GROMACS .gro file of C-alpha atoms in nm:
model
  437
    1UNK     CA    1   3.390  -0.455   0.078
    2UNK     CA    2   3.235  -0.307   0.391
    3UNK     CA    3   2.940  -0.439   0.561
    4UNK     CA    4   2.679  -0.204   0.424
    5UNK     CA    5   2.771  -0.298   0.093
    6UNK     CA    6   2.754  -0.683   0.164
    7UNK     CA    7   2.407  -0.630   0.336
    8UNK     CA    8   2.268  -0.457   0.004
    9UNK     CA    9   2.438  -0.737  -0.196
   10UNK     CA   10   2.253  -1.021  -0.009
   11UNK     CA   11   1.926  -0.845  -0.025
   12UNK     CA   12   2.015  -0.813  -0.394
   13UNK     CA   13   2.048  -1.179  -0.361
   14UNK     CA   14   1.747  -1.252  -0.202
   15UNK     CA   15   1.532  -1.120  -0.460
   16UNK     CA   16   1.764  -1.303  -0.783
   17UNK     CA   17   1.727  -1.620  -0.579
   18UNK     CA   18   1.374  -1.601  -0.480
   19UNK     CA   19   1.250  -1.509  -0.857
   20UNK     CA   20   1.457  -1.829  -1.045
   21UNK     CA   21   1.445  -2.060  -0.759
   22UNK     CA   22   1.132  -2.038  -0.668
   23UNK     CA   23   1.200  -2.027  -0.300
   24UNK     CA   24   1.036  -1.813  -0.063
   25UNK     CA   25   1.129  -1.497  -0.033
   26UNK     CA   26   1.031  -1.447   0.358
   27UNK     CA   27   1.239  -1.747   0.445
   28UNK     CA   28   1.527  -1.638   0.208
   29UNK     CA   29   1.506  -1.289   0.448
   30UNK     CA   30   1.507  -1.455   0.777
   31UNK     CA   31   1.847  -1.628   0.652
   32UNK     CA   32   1.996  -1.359   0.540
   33UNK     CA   33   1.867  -1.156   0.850
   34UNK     CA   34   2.085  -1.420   1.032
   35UNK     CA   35   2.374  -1.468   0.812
   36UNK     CA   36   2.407  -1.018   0.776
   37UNK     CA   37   2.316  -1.005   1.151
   38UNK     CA   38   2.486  -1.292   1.356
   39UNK     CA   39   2.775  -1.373   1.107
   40UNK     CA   40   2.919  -1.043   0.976
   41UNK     CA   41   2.794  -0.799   1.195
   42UNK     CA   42   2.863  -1.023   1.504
   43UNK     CA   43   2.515  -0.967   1.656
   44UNK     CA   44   2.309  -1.101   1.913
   45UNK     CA   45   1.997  -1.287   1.822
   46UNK     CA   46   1.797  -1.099   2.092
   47UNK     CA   47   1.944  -0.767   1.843
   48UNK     CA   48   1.820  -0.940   1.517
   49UNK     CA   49   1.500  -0.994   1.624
   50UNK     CA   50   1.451  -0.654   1.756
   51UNK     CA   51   1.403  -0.535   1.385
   52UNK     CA   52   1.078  -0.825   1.363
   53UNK     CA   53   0.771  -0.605   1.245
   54UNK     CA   54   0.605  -0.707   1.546
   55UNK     CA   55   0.312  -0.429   1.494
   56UNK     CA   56   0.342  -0.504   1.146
   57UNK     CA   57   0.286  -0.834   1.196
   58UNK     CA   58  -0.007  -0.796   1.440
   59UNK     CA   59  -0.205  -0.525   1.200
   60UNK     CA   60  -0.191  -0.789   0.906
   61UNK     CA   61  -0.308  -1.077   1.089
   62UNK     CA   62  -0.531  -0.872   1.337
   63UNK     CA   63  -0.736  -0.692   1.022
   64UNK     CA   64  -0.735  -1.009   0.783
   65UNK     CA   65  -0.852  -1.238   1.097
   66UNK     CA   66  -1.162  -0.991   1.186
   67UNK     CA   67  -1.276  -0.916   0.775
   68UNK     CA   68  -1.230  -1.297   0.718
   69UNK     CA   69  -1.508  -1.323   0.986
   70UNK     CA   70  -1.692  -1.042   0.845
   71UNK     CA   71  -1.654  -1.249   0.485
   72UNK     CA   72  -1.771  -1.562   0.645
   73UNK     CA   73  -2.105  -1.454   0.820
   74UNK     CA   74  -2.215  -1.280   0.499
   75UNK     CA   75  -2.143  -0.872   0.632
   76UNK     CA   76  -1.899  -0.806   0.348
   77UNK     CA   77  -2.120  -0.915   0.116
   78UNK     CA   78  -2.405  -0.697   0.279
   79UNK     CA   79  -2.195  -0.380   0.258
   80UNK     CA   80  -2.096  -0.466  -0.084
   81UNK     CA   81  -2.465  -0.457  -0.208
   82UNK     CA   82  -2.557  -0.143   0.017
   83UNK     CA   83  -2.254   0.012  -0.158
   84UNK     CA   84  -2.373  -0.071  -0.514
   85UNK     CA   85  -2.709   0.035  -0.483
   86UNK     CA   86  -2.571   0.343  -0.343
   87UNK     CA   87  -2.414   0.400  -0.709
   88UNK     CA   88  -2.691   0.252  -0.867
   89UNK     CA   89  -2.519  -0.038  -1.004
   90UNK     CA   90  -2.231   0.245  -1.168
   91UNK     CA   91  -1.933   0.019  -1.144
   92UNK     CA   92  -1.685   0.191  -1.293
   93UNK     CA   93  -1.741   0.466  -1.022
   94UNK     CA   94  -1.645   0.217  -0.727
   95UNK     CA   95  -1.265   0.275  -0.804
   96UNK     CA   96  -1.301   0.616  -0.756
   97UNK     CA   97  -1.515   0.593  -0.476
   98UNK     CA   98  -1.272   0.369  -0.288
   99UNK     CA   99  -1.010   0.663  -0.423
  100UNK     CA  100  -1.248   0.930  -0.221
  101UNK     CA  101  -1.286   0.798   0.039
  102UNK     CA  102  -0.923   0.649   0.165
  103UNK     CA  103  -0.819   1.007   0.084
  104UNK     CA  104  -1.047   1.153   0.267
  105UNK     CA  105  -1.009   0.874   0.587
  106UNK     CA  106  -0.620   0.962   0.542
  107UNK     CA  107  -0.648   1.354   0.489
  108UNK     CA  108  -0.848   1.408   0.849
  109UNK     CA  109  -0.564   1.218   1.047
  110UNK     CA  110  -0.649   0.852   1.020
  111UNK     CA  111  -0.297   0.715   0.999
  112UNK     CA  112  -0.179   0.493   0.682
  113UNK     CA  113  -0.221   0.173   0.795
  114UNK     CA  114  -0.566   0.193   0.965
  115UNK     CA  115  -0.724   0.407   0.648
  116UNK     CA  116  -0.633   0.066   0.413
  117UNK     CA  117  -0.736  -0.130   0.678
  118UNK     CA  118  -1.088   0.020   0.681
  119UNK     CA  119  -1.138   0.076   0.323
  120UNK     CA  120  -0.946  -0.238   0.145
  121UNK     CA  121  -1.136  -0.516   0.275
  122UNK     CA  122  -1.443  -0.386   0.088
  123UNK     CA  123  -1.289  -0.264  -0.238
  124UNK     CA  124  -1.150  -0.576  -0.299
  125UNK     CA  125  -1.429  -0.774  -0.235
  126UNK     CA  126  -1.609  -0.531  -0.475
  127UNK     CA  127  -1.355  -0.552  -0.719
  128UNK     CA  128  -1.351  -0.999  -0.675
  129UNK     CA  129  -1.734  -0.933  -0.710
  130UNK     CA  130  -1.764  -0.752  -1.035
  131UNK     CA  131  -1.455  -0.827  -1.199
  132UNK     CA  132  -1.292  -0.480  -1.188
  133UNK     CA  133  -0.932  -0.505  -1.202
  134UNK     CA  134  -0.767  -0.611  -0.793
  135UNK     CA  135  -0.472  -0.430  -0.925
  136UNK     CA  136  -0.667  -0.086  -0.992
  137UNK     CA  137  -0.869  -0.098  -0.703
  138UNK     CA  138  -0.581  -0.160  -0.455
  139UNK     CA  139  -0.408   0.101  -0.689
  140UNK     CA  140  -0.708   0.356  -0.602
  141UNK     CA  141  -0.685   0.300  -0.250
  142UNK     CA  142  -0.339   0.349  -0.216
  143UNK     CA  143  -0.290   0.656  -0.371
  144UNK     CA  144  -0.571   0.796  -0.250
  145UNK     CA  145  -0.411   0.726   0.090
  146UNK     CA  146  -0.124   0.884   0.006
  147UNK     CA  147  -0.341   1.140  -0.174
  148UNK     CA  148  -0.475   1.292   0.175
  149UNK     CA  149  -0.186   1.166   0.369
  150UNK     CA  150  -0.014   1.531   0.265
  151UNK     CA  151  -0.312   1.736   0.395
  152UNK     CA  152  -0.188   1.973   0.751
  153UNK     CA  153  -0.376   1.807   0.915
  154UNK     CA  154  -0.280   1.444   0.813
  155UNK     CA  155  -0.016   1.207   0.933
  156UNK     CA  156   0.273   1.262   0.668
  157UNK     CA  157   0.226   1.661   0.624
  158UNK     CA  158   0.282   1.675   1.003
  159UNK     CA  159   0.585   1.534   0.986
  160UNK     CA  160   0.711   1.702   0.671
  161UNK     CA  161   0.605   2.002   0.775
  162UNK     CA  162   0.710   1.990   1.182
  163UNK     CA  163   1.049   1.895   1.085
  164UNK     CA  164   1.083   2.170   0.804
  165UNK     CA  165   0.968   2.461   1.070
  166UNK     CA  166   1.210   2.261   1.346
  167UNK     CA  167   1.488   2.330   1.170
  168UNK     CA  168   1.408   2.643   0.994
  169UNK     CA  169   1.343   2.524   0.627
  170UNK     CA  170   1.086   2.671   0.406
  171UNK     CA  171   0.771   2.472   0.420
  172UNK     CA  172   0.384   2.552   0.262
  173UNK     CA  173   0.122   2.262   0.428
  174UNK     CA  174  -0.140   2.379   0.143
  175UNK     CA  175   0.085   2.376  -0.134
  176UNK     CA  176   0.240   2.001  -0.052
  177UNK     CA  177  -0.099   1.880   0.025
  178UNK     CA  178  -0.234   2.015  -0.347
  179UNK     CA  179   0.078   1.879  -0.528
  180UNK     CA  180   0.036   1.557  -0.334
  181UNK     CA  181  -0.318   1.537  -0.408
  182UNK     CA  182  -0.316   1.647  -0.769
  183UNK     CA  183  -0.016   1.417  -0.856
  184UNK     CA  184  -0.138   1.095  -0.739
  185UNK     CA  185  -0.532   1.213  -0.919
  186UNK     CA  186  -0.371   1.248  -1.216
  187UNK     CA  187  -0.185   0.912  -1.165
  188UNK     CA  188  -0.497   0.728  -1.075
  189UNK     CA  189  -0.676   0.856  -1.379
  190UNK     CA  190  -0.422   0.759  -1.604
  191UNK     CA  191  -0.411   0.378  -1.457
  192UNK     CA  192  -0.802   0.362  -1.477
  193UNK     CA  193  -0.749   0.456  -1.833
  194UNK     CA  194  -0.501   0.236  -1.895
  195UNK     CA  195  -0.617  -0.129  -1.760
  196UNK     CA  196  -0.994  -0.025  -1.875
  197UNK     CA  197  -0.875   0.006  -2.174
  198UNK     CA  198  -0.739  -0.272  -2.196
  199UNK     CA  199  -1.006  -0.446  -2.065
  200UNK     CA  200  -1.216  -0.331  -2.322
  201UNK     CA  201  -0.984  -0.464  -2.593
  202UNK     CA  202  -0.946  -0.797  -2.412
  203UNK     CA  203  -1.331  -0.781  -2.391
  204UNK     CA  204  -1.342  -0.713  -2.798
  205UNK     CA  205  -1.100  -1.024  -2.859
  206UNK     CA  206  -1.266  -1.264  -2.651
  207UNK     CA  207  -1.617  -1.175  -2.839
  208UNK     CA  208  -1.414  -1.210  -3.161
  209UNK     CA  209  -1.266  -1.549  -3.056
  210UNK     CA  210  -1.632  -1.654  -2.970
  211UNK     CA  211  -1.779  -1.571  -3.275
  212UNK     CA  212  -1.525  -1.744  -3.456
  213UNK     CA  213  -1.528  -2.059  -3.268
  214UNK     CA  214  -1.885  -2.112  -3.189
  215UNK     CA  215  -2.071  -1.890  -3.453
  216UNK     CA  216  -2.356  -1.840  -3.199
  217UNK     CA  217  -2.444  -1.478  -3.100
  218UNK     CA  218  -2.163  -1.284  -2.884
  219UNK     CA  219  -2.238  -1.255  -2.533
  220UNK     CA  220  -2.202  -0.932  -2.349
  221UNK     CA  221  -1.869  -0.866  -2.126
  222UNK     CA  222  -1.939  -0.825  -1.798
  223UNK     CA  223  -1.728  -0.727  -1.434
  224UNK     CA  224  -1.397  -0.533  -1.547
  225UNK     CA  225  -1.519  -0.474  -1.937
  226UNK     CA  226  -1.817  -0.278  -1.726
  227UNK     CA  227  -1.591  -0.065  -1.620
  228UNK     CA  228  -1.436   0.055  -1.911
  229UNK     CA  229  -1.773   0.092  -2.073
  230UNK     CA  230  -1.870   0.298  -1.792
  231UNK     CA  231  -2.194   0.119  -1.807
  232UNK     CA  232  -2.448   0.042  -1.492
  233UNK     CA  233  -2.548  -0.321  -1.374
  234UNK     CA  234  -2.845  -0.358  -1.155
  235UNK     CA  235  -2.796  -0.328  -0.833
  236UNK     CA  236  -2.870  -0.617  -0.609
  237UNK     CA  237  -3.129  -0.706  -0.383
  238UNK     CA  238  -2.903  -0.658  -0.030
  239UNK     CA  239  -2.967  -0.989   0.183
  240UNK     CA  240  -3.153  -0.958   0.515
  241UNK     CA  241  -2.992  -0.837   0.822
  242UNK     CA  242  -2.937  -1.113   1.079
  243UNK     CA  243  -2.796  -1.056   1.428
  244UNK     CA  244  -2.470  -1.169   1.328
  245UNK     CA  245  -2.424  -0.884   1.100
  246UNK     CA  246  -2.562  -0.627   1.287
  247UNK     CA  247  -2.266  -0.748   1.571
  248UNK     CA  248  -2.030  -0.735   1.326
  249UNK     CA  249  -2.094  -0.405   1.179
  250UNK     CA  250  -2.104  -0.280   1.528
  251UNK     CA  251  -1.745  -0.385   1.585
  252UNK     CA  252  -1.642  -0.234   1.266
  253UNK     CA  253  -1.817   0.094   1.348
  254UNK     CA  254  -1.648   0.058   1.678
  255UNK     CA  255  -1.307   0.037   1.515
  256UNK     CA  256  -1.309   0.315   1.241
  257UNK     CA  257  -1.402   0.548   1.553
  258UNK     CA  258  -1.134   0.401   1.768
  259UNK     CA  259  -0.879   0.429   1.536
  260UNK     CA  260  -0.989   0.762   1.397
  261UNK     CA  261  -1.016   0.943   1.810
  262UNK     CA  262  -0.769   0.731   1.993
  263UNK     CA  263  -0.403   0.606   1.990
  264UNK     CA  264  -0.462   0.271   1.956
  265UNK     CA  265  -0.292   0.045   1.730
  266UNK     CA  266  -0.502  -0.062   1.484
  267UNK     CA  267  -0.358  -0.436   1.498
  268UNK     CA  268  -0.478  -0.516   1.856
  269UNK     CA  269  -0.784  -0.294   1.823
  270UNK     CA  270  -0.865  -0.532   1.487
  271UNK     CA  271  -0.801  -0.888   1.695
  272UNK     CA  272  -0.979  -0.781   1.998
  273UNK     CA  273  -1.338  -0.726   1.769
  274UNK     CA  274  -1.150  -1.062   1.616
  275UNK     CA  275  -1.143  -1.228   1.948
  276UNK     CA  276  -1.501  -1.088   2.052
  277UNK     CA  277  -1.670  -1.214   1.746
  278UNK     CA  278  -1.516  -1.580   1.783
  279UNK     CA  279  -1.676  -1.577   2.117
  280UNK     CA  280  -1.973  -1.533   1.985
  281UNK     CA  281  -1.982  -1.777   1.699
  282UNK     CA  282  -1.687  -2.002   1.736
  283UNK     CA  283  -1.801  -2.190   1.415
  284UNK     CA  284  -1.782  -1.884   1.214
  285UNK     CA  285  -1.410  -1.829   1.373
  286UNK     CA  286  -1.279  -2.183   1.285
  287UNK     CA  287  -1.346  -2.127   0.911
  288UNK     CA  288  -1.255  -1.761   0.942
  289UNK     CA  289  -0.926  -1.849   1.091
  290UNK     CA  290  -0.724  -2.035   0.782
  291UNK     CA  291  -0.832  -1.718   0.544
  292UNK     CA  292  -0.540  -1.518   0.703
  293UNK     CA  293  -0.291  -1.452   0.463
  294UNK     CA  294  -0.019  -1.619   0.626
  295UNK     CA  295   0.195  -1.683   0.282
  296UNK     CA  296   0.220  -1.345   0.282
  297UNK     CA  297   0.231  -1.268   0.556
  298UNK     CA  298   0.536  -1.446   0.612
  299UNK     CA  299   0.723  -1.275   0.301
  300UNK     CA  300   0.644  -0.950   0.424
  301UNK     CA  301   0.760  -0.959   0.779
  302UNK     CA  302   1.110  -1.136   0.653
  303UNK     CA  303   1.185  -0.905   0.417
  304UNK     CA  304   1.089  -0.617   0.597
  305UNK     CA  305   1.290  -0.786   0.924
  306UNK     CA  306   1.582  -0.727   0.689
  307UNK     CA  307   1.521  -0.410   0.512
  308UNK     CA  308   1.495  -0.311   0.949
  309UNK     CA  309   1.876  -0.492   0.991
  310UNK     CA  310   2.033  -0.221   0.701
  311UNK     CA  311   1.904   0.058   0.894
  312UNK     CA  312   2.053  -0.078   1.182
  313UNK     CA  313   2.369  -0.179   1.027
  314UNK     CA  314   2.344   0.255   0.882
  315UNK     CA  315   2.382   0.143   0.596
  316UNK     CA  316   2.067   0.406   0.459
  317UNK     CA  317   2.247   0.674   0.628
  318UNK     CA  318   2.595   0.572   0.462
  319UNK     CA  319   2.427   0.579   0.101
  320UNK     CA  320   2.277   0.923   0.213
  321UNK     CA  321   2.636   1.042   0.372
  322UNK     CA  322   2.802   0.901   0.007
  323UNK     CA  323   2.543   1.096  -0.188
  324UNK     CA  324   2.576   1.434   0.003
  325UNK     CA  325   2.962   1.433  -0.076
  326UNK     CA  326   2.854   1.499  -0.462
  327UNK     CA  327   2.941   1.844  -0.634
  328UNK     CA  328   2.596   1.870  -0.844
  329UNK     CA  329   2.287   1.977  -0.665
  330UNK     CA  330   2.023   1.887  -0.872
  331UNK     CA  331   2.225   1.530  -0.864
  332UNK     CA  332   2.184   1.514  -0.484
  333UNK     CA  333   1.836   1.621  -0.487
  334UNK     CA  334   1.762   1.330  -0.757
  335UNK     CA  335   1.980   1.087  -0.534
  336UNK     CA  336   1.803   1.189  -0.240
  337UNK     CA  337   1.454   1.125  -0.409
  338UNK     CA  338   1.570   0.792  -0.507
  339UNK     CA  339   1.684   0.683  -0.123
  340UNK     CA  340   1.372   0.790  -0.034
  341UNK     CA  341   1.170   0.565  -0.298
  342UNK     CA  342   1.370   0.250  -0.212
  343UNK     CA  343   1.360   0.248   0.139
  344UNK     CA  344   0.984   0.317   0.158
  345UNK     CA  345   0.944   0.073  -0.054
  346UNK     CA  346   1.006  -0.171   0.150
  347UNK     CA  347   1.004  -0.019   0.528
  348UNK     CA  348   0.764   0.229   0.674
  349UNK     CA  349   0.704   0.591   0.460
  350UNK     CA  350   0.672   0.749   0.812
  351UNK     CA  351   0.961   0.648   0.923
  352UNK     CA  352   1.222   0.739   0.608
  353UNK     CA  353   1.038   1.050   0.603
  354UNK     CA  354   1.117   1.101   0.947
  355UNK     CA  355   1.475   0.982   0.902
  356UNK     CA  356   1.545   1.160   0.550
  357UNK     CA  357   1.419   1.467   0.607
  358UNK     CA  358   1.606   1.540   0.885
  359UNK     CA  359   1.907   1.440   0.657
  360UNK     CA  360   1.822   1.659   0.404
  361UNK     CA  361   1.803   1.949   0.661
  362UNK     CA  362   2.206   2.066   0.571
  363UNK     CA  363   2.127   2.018   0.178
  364UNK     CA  364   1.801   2.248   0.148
  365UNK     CA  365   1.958   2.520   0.431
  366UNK     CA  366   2.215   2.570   0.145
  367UNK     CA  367   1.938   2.694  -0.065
  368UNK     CA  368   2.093   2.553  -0.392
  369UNK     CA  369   1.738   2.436  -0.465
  370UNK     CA  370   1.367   2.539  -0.398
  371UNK     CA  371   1.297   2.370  -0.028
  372UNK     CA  372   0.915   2.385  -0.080
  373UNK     CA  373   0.982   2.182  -0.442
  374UNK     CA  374   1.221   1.966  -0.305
  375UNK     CA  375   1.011   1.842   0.014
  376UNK     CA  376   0.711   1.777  -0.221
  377UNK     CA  377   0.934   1.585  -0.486
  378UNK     CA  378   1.048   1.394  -0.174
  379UNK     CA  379   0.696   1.333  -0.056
  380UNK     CA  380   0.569   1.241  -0.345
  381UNK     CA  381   0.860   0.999  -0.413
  382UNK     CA  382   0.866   0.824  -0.073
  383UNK     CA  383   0.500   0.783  -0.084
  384UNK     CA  384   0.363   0.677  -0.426
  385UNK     CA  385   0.565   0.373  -0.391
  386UNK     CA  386   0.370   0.250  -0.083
  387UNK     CA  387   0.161   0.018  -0.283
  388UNK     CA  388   0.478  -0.212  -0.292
  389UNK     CA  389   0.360  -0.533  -0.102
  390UNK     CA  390   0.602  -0.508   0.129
  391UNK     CA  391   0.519  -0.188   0.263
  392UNK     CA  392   0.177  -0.190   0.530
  393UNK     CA  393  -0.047  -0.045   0.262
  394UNK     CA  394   0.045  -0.285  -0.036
  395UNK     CA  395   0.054  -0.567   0.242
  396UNK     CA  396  -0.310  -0.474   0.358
  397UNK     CA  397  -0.383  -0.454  -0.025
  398UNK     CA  398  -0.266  -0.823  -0.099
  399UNK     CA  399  -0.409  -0.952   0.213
  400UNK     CA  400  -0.751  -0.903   0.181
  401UNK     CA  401  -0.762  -0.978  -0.226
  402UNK     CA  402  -0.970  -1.251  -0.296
  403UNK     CA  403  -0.762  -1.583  -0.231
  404UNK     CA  404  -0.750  -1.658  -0.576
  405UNK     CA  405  -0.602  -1.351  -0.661
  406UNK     CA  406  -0.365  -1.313  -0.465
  407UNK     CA  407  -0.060  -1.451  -0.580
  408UNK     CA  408  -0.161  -1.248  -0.913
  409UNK     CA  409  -0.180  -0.954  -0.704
  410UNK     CA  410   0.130  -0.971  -0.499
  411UNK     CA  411   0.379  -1.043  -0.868
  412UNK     CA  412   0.138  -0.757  -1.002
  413UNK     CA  413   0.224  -0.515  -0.729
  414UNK     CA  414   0.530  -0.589  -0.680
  415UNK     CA  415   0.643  -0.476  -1.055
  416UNK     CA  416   0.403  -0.202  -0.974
  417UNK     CA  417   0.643  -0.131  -0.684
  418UNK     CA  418   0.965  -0.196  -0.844
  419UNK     CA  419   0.851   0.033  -1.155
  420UNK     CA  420   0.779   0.307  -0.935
  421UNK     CA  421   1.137   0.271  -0.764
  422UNK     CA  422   1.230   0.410  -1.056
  423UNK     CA  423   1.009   0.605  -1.249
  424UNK     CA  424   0.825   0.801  -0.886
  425UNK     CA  425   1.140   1.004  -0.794
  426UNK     CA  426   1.248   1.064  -1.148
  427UNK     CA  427   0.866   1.207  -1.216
  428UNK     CA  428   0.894   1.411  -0.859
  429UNK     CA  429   1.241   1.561  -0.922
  430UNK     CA  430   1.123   1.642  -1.296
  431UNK     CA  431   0.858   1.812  -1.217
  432UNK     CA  432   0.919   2.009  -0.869
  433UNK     CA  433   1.307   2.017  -0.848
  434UNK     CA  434   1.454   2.040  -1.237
  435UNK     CA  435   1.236   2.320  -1.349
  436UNK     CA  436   1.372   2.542  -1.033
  437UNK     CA  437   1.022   2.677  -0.924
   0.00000   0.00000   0.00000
């Protein structure tokens, strides 16, 4: 068996051991990032720990260390009642609010990772607050991240596009940035309809069970059965500003406009404010500081350590070089969908797109299938799945849900992720590639 096949067999393993053990899945990584690395492949550790997440690493800790602060000396909870009286108590319009705006953060150039950053930390805490679903809000935000993402003018419709003109494919910015955008709409709506619905039934049997156990009158639901209602609660009284949370929303002003006109990586940029605000009320640090989602923090940087080892090892570009040999087209163009879906699931989307593309330059040149359908079906595959929580959206996502949620959130997305493995490039190659547009 060659190496490429062992590595996918131990990350195989990784996952069957993790789920019936019970063992931790970031550990279980790191081990088989040494065992794939050091023991087959015969590398250095200097050259396994080249593939660490480093920026990863520092974005999670960096943005979950400052909005811990921000949770702490009461400014979350101040922007949380601005944004409800804003709505006038509406909640069921905060998920699509949250939808709105990471689209639109995403869709003028803010790059993945700092449009979650910015927008999740208050979503969630409006979700925790009002009961709405974590998995629907972190849902909303990232697909509508992926939603503007696609836009010319946005991160991942540069590099779709760039490539595409660099190498003389078809391409049409407007027409992947309305597919993009229309796709993952029409996704969102149908996952608001789905959990509220369900809400409302849960909502129905818990009344029921009431009645029957207690005879007294039935109470009314409340937080997530509000949302499917699509009823209004009234909008609290916001708390008064102190000098601690005027600082603080300072620094976050100061980041969004860092992040959106500079360079800078969002991570540092995140635990500098971090490090600024600690300075200034080191008591408000100290209880800040445990709230980092280390647990997961921990999974996510060993899996994606090793999921950085296969690409290494080529063993993405020898599934890619295996699929190209196939006679069928519309089989390589599903196949190619697919690669796309599982790395990004796990890895950065800018990355495989950058990577796949590029390998799919030969295959559309041949023009056995529409170009413009088949980079939009690859888009759309390689980016709906970036709610996975081991990709920097679904990481962000998991992160900053409430801390009782968030085991609940990370098995939640993480079927959400695996589900979408499946079903996202199936959907995209339906719709764009099969037909033959």
């Amino acid at each position: 068996m060659s190496l490429q096949l062992l590595s996918i067999a131990m990350l195989v393993g990784v996952f069957v051991i993790a789920t019936f053990l019970n063992v931790h899945m970031g550990a279980l990584a790191f081990v088989a990032t040494f065992v794939v690395g050091f023991g087959m492949a015969g590398m250095s550790e200097k050259e396994i720990l080249s593939g660490f997440p480093a920026g990863l690493f520092v974005i999670l800790v960096g943005v979950t260390f400052l909005f811990a602060i921000a949770k702490v000396n009461g400014t979350i909870d101040w922007l949380v009642d601005g944004a409800v009286s804003l709505v006038h108590g509406r909640v069921w319009a905060f998920p699509w609010i949250m939808f709105l705006i990471a689209a639109g953060l995403a869709g003028i150039g803010a790059v993945p990772p700092a449009a979650v950053a910015i927008i999740a930390p208050t979503a969630m805490r409006i979700a925790q607050r009002y009961q709405i679903s974590p998995l629907l809000m972190g849902l909303m935000v990232a697909n509508g991240v992926s939603a503007g993402e696609f836009s010319p003018i946005g991160l991942f419709g540069i590099i779709v596009n760039d490539i595409a003109v660099e190498n003389g494919v078809q391409s049409s910015p407007v027409l992947l940035f309305l597919s993009c955008f229309v796709v993952n709409a029409v996704l969102c709506y149908i996952l608001f309809v789905v959990i509220t619905t369900r809400a409302r039934r849960r909502a129905v049997s818990d009344v029921a069970d009431s009645d029957g156990g207690s005879g007294g009158a039935a109470t009314r639901p409340t937080g997530g059965q509000l949302v499917a209602e699509r009823t209004a609660v009234e909008a609290p009284v916001r708390p008064a500003m102190t000098r601690q949370i005027a600082v603080t929303l300072a620094g976050l002003a100061a980041m969004v406009g860092i992040v959106m006109f500079t360079d800078l990586d969002i991570g540092f940029v995140a635990m500098t404010l971090a490090v600024v605000l600690s300075m200034l009320t080191p008591a408000v640090a100290k209880e800040a500081l445990p709230r980092i989602a280390w647990p997961s923090v921990f999974l996510i940087v060993g899996i994606v350590t090793y999921v950085n080892l296969l690409q290494e090892l080529g063993t993405v570009t020898y599934v890619s070089d295996a699929v190209a040999h196939l006679d069928s087209p519309l089989v390589i163009a599903l196949l190619i969908c697919v690669i796309g879906a599982v790395v990004s699931a796990f890895a950065s989307t800018t990355g495989i797109l950058g990577a796949l593309v590029p390998l799919a330059v030969p295959f559309l040149l041949a023009g056995e299938v529409n170009a413009v359908a088949m980079l939009i079906a690859l888009s759309l595959a390689s980016s709906i799945v970036d709610a996975s929580p081991f990709s920097t959206t679904g990481a962000l996502i998991v992160a900053n849900a409430a801390e009782e949620d968030r085991d609940r959130v990370m098995g939640q997305l993480l079927r959400w992720g695996l589900a979408m493995i499946v079903a996202a490039p199936v959907l995209a190659w339906g719709i764009f590639v099969l037909p033959g547009w």
